[in-house]
PDB file of C-alpha atoms in Angstrom:
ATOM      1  CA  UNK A  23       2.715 -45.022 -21.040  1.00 40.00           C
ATOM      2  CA  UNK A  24       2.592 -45.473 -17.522  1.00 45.00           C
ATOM      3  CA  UNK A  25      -0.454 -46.401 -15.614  1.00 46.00           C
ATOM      4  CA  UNK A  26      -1.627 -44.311 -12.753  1.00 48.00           C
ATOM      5  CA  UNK A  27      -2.998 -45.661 -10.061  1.00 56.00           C
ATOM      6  CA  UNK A  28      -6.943 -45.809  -9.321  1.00 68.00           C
ATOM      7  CA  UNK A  29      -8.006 -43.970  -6.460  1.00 79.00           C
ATOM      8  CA  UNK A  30     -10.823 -46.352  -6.027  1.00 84.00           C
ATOM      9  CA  UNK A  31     -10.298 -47.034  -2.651  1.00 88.00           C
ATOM     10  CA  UNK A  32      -9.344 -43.711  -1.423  1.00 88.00           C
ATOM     11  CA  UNK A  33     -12.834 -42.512  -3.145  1.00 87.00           C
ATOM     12  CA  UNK A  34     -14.850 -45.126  -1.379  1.00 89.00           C
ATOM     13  CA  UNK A  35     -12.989 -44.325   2.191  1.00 90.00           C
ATOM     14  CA  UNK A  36     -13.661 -40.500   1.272  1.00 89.00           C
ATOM     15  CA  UNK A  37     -17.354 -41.316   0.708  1.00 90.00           C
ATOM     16  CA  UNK A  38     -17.706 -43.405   4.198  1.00 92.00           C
ATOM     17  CA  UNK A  39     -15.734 -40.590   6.165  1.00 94.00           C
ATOM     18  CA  UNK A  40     -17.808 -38.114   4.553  1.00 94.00           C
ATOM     19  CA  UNK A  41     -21.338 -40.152   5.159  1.00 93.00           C
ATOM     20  CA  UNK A  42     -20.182 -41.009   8.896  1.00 95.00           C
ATOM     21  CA  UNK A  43     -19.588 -37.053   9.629  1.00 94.00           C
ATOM     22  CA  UNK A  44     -23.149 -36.374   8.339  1.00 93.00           C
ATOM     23  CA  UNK A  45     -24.478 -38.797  10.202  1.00 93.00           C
ATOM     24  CA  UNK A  46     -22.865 -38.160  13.066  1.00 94.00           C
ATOM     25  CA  UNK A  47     -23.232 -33.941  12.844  1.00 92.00           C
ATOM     26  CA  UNK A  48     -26.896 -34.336  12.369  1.00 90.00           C
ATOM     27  CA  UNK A  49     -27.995 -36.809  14.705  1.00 93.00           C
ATOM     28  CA  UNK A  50     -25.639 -36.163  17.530  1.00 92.00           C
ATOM     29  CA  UNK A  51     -24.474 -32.218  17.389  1.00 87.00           C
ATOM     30  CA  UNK A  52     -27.237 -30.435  15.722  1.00 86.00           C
ATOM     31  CA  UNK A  53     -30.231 -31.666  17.763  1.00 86.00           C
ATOM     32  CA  UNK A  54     -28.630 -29.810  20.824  1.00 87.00           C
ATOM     33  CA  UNK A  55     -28.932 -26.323  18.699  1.00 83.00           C
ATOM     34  CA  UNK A  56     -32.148 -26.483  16.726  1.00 77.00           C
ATOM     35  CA  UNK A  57     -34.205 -24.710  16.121  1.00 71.00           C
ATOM     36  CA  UNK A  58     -33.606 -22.579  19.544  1.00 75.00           C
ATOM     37  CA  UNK A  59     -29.919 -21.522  19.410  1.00 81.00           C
ATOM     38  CA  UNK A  60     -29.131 -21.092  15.299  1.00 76.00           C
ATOM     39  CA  UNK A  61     -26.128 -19.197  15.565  1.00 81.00           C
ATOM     40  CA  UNK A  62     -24.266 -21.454  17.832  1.00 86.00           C
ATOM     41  CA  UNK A  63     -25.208 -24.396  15.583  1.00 86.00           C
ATOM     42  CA  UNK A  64     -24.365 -22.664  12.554  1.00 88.00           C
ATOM     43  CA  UNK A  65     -20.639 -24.784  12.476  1.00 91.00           C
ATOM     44  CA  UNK A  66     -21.959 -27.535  13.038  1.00 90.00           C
ATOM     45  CA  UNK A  67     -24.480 -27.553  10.335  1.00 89.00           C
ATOM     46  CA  UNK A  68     -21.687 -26.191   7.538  1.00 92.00           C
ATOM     47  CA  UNK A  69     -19.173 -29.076   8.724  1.00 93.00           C
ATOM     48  CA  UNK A  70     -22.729 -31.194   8.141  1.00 93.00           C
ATOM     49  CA  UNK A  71     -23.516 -29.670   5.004  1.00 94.00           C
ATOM     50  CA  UNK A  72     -19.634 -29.850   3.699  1.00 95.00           C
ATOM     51  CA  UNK A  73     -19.540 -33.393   4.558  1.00 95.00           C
ATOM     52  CA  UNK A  74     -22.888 -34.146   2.575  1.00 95.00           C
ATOM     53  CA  UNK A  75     -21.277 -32.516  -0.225  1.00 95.00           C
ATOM     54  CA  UNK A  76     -18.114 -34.235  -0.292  1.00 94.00           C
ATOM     55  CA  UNK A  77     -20.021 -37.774  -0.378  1.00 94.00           C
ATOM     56  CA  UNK A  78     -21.992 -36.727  -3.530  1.00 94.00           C
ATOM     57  CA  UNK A  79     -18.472 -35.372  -4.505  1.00 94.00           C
ATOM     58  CA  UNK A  80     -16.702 -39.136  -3.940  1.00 91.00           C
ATOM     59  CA  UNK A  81     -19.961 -41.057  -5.320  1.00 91.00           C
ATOM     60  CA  UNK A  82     -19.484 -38.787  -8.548  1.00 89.00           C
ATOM     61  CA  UNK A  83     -15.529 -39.581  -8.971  1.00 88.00           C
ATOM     62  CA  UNK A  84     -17.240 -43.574  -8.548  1.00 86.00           C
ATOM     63  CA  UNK A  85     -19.237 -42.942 -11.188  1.00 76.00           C
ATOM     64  CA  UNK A  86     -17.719 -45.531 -14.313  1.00 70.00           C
ATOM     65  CA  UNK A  87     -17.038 -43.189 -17.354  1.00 63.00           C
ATOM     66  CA  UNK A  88     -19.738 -43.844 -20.483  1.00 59.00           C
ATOM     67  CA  UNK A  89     -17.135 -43.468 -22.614  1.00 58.00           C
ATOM     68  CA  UNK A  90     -17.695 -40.116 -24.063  1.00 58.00           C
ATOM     69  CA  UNK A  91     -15.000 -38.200 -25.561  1.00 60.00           C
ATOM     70  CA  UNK A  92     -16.138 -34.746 -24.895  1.00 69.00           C
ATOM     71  CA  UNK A  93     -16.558 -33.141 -21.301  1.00 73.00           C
ATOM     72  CA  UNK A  94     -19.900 -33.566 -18.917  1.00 76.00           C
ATOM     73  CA  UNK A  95     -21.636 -30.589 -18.975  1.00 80.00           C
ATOM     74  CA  UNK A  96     -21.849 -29.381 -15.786  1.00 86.00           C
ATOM     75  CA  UNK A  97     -25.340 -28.447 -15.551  1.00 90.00           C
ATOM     76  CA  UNK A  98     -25.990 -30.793 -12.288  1.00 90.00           C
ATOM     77  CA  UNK A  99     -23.905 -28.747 -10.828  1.00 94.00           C
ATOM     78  CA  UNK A 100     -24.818 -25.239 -11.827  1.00 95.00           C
ATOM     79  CA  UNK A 101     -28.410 -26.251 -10.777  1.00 96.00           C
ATOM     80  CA  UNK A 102     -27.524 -27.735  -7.418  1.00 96.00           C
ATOM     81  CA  UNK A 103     -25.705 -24.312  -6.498  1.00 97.00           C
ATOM     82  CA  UNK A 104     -28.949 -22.733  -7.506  1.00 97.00           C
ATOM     83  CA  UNK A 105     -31.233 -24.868  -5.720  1.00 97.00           C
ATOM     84  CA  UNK A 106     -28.725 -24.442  -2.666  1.00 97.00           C
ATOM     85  CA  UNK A 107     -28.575 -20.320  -2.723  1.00 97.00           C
ATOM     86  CA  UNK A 108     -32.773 -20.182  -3.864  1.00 98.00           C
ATOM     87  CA  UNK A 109     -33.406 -22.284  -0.487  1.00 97.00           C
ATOM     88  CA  UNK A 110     -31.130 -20.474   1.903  1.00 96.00           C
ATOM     89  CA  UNK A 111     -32.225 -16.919   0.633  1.00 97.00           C
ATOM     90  CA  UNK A 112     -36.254 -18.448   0.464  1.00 97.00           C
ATOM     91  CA  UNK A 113     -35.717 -19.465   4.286  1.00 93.00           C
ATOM     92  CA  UNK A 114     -34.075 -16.177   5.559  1.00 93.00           C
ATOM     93  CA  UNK A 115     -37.066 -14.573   3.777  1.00 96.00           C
ATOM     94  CA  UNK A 116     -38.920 -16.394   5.898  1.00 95.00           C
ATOM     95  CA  UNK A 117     -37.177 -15.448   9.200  1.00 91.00           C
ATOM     96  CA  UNK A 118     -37.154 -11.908   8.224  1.00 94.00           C
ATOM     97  CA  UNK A 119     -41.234 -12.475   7.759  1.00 95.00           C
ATOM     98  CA  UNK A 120     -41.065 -13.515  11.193  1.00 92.00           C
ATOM     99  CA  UNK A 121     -41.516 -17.229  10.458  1.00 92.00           C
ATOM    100  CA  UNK A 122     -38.842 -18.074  12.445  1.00 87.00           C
ATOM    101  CA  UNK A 123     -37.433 -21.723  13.072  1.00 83.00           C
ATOM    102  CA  UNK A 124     -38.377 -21.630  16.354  1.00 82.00           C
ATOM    103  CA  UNK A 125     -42.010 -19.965  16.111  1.00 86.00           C
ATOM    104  CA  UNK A 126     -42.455 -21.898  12.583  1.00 87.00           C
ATOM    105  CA  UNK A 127     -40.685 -24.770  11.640  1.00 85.00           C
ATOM    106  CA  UNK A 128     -42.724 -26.254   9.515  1.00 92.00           C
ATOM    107  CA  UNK A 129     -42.242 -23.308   6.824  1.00 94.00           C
ATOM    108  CA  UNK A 130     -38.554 -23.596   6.862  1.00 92.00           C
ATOM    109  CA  UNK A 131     -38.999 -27.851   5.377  1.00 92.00           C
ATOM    110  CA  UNK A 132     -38.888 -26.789   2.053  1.00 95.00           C
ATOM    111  CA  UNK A 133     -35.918 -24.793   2.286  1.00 95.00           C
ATOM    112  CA  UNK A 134     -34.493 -27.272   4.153  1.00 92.00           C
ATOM    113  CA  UNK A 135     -35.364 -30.182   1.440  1.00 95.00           C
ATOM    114  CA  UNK A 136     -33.675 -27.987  -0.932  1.00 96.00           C
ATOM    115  CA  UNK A 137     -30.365 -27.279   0.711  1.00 96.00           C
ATOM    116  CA  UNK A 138     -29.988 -31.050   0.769  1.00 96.00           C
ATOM    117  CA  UNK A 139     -30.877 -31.889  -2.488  1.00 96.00           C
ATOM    118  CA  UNK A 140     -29.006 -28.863  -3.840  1.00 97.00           C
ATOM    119  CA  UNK A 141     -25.456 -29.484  -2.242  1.00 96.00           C
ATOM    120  CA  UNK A 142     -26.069 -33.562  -3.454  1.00 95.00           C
ATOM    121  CA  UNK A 143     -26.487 -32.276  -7.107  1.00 95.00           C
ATOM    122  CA  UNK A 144     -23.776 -30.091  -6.884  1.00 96.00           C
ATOM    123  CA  UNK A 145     -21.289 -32.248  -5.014  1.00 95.00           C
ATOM    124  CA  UNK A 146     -22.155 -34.893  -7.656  1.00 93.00           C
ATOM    125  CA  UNK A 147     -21.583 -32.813 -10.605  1.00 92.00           C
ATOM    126  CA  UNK A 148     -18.000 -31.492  -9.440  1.00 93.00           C
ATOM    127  CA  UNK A 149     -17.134 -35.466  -8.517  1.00 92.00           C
ATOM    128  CA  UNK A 150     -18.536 -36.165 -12.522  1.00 89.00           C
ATOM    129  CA  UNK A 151     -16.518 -32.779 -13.382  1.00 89.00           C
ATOM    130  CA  UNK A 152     -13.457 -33.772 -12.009  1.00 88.00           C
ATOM    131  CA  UNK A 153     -13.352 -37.396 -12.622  1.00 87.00           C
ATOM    132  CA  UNK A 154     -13.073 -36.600 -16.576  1.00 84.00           C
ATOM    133  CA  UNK A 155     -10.937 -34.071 -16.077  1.00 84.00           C
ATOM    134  CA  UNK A 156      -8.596 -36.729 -14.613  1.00 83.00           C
ATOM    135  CA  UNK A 157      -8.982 -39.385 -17.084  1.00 81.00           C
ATOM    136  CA  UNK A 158      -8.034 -36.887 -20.068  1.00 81.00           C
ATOM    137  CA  UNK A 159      -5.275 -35.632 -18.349  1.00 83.00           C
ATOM    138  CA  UNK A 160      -3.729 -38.938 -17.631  1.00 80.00           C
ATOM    139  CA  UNK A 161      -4.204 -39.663 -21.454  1.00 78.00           C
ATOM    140  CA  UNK A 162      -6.833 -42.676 -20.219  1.00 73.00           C
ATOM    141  CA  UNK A 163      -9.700 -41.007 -22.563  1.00 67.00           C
TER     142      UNK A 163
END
C-alpha cells in the first residue's frame, strides 16, 4: 500500500497563519471599531473569529490518534456551535434591551467569553472529525 504523506507541517503552518491573523485582527484592526462603530468592524471581527476557528481546526488535525477504531463523536463540536449561536443571540438580546456595547460593555463579556470558547470547541472538534476521517480513508486505521 502506498504511504501518504503527513500533512504535519502544513497543519502546524495552518495553525501559525491562523494564530498570527487573530492576533493581528484583534489587536491591530478591531480596536479602531469597538465598541463605537459595530457594523464597520463587523469583517474584521468574522475574518478574526474564522481565523480563531481554523487554529482550533489545525490543533485538532495535530491531535495523535488514541487508537480507536470507531469514529469521535462529535459532541465538542455540536456544543461549541451551541455555545457560539446561545452567546451571539444572548448579546443581541442585550442590544435590543438597550444594553448596548457602547452604553454597556461590561454586559456583553459573557457573550463575548462564549463566542470564543464556542468557535475553539467547535473548530477543535471538526479538526478531531476530520483527522479520522482521513486516517480511515487512507486505510491507516
Amino acid at each position: 500500500m502506498a504511504s501518504r504523506p503527513d500533512h504535519t507541517r502544513l497543519l502546524v503552518g495552518v495553525a501559525l497563519a491562523a494564530l498570527a491573523v487573530t492576533v493581528l485582527v484583534h489587536v491591530v484592526y478591531l480596536p479602531r471599531y469597538f465598541p463605537g462603530e459595530f457594523t464597520q468592524g463587523l469583517p474584521h471581527l468574522t475574518i478574526g473569529w474564522v481565523s480563531y476557528g481554523l487554529f482550533f481546526y489545525g490543533l485538532g488535525r495535530l491531535k495523535p490518534t488514541l487508537g480507536a477504531a470507531e469514529m469521535p463523536n462529535m459532541r465538542a463540536a455540536d456544543i461549541g456551535v451551541g455555545i457560539f449561536l446561545f452567546s451571539i443571540v444572548m448579546s443581541g438580546l442585550l442590544d435590543t434591551a438597550g444594553l448596548t456595547l457602547t452604553t454597556a460593555a461590561v454586559f456583553h463579556i459573557p457573550s463575548a467569553v462564549g463566542v470564543y470558547v464556542g468557535l475553539a470547541l467547535a473548530g477543535w472538534g471538526f479538526g478531531i472529525r476530520t483527522r479520522t476521517v482521513n486516517e480511515i480513508a487512507s486505510g491507516r486505521r
